[in-house]
GROMACS .gro file of C-alpha atoms in nm:
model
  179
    1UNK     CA    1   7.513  12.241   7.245
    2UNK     CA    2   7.723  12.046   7.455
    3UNK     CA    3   7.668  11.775   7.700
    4UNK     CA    4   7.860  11.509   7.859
    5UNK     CA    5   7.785  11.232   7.601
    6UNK     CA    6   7.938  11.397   7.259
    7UNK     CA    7   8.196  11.567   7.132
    8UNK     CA    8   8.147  11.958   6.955
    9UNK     CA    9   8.202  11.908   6.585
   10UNK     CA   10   8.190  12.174   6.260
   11UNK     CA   11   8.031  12.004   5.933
   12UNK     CA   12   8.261  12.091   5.667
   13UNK     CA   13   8.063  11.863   5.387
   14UNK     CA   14   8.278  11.845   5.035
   15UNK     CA   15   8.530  12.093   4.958
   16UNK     CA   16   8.537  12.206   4.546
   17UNK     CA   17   8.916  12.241   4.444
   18UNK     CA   18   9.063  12.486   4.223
   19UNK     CA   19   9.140  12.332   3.873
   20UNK     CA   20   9.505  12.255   3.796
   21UNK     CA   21   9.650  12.241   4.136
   22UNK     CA   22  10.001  12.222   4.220
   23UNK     CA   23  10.215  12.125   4.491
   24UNK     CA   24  10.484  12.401   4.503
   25UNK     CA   25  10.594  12.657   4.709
   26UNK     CA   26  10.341  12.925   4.624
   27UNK     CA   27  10.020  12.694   4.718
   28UNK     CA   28  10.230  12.599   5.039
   29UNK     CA   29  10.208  12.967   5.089
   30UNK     CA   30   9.922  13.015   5.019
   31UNK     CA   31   9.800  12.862   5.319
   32UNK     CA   32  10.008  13.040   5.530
   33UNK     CA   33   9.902  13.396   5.363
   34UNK     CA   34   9.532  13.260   5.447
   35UNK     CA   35   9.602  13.175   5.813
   36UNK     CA   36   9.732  13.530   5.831
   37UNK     CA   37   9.436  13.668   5.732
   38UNK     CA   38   9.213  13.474   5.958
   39UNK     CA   39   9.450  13.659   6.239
   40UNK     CA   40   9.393  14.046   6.092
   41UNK     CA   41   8.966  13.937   6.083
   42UNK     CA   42   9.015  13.758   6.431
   43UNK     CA   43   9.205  14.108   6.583
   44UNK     CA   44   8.915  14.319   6.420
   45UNK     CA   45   8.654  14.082   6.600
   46UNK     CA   46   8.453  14.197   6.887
   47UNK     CA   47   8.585  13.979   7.170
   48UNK     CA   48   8.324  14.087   7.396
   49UNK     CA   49   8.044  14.013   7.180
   50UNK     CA   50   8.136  13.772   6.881
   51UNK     CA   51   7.865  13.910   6.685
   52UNK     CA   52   7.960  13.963   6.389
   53UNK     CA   53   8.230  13.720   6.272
   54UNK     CA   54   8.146  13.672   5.932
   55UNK     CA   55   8.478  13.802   5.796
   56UNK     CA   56   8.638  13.583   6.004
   57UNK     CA   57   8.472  13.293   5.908
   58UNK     CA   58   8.533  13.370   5.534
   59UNK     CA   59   8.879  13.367   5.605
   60UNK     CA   60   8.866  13.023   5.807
   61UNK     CA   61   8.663  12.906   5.432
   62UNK     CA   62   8.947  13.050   5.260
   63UNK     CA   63   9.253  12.853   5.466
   64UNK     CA   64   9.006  12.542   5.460
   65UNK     CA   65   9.005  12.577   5.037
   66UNK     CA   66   9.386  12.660   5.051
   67UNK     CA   67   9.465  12.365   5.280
   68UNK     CA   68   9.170  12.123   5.046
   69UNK     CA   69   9.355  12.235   4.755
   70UNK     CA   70   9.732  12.132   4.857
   71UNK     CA   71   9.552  11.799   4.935
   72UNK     CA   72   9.429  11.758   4.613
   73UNK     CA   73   9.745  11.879   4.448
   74UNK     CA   74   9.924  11.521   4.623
   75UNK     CA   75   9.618  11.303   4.513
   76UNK     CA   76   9.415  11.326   4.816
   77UNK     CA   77   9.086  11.363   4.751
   78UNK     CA   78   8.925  11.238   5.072
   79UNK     CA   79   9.028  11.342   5.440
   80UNK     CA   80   8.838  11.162   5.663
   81UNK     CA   81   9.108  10.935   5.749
   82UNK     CA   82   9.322  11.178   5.827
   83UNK     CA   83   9.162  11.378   5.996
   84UNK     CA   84   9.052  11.116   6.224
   85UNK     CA   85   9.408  11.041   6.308
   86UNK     CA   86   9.483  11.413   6.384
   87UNK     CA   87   9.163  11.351   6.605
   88UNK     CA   88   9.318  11.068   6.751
   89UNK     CA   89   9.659  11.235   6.816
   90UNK     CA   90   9.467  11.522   6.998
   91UNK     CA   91   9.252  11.269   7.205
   92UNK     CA   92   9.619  11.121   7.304
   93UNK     CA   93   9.742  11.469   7.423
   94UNK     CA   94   9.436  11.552   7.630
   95UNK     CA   95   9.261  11.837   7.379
   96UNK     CA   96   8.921  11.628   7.307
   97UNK     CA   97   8.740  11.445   7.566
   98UNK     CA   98   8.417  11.400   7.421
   99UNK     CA   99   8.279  11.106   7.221
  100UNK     CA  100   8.126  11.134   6.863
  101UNK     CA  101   7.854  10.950   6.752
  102UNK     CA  102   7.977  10.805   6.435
  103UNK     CA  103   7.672  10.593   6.311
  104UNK     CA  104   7.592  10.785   6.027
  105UNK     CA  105   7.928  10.912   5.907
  106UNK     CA  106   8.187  10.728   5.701
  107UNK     CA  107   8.357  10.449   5.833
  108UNK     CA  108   8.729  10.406   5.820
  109UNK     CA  109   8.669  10.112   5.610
  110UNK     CA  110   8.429  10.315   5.335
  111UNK     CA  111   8.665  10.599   5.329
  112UNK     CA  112   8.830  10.664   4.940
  113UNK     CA  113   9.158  10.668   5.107
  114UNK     CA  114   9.122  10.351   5.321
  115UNK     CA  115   9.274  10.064   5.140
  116UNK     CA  116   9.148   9.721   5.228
  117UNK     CA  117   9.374   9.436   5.152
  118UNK     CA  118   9.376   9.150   5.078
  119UNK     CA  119   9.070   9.189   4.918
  120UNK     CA  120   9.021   9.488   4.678
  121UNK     CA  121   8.683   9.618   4.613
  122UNK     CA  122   8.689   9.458   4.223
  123UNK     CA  123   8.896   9.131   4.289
  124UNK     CA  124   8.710   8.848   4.316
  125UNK     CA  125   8.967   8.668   4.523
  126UNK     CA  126   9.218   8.744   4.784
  127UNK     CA  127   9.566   8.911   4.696
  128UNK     CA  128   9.841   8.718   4.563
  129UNK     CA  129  10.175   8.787   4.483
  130UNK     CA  130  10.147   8.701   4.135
  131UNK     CA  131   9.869   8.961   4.086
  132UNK     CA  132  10.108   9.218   4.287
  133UNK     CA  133  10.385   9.123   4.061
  134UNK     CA  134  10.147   9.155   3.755
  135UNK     CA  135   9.967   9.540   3.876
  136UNK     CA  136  10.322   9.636   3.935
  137UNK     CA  137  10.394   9.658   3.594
  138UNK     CA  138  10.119   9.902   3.525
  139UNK     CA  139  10.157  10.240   3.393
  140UNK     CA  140  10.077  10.430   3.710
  141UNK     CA  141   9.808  10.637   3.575
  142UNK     CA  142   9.668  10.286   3.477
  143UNK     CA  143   9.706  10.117   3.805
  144UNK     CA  144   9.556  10.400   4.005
  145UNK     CA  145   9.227  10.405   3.760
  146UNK     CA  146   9.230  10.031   3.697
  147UNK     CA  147   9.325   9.905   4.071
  148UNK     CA  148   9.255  10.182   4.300
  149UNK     CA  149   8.914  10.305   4.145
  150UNK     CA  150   9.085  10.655   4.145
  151UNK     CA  151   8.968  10.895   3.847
  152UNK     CA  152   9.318  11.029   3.739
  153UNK     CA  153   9.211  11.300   3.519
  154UNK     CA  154   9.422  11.594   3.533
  155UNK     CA  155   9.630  11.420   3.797
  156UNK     CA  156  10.021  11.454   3.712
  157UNK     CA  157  10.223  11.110   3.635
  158UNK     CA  158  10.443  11.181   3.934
  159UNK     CA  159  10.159  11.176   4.188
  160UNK     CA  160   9.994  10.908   4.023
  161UNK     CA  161  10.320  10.705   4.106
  162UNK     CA  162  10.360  10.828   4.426
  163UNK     CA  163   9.993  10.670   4.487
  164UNK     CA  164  10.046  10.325   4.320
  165UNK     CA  165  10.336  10.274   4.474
  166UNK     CA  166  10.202  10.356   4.871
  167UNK     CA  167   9.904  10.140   4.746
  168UNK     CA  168  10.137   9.834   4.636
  169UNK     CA  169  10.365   9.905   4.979
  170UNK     CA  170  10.020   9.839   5.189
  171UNK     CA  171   9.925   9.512   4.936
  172UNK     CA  172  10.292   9.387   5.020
  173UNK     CA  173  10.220   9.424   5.373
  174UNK     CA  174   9.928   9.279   5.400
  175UNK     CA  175  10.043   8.936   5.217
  176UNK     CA  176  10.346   8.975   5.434
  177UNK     CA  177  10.102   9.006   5.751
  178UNK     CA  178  10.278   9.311   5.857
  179UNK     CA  179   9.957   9.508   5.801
   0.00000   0.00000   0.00000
């Protein structure tokens, strides 16, 4: 129920992916072919009564796996972040008013994709640029196991770059105190 004090939420706990995902045009679609489904079970709800809206809440499941699955397919494997700042932007446009009680949830600082620098979670001591100079030469399958704690199985070369070099961006700004 809702009161004054907090914000509605929906508990969406972990989301299993589909083996060998890809990011290509026909799992991009398939999110849209999902969220068109959701429509035809929302047109065959009963307005009036909501009570049964089981298909359309498989259908919401299904466009939540499609959309968890494209994530995975880029490396993402935790959304709390994110989806905190497409709270954020909604807050900013005037959509959600209500606070959330965050004391037992993730922080943004324990989430998988928050990166804190200078200090990563196995270095002993701060960041350097010698040790930025040295991870940089890493395969990046390597670096994103060995540096970012990521476990890269069945993760393509391509995205594994794409991650190590974000990561090394946001270690370069940090020692540049741009970040």
């Amino acid at each position: 129920m809702f009161d004054d004090t907090y914000q509605n939420t929906v508990e969406l706990g972990s989301v299993a992916v589909f083996d060998n995902v890809e990011c290509g045009k026909a799992q991009a679609m398939k999110v849209l072919e999902e969220a068109a489904e959701v429509f035809g079970a929302w047109q065959k709800l009963d307005k009036d009564t909501f009570s049964d809206s089981t298909d359309l809440i498989a259908e919401l499941c299904d466009v939540i796996q499609a959309c968890c699955n494209m994530a995975a397919a880029v490396g993402c494997d935790d959304l709390h972040l994110a989806l905190w700042d497409c709270e954020d932007r909604n807050r900013k446009r005037g959509r959600i008013t209500g606070m959330v009680d965050r004391g037992s949830q993730c922080t943004r600082e324990k989430c998988k994709r928050f990166v804190f620098v200078p200090i990563e979670v196995r270095q002993k001591s701060s960041d350097s640029w010698e040790a930025i100079e040295h991870d940089s030469a890493m395969s990046p399958i390597g670096y994103c196991e060995q540096v970012i704690g990521q476990d890269m199985a069945n993760v393509h070369n391509v995205t594994a770059g794409i991650m190590m070099c974000k990561h090394l961006v946001k270690r370069c700004k940090a020692m540049g105190g741009a970040e």
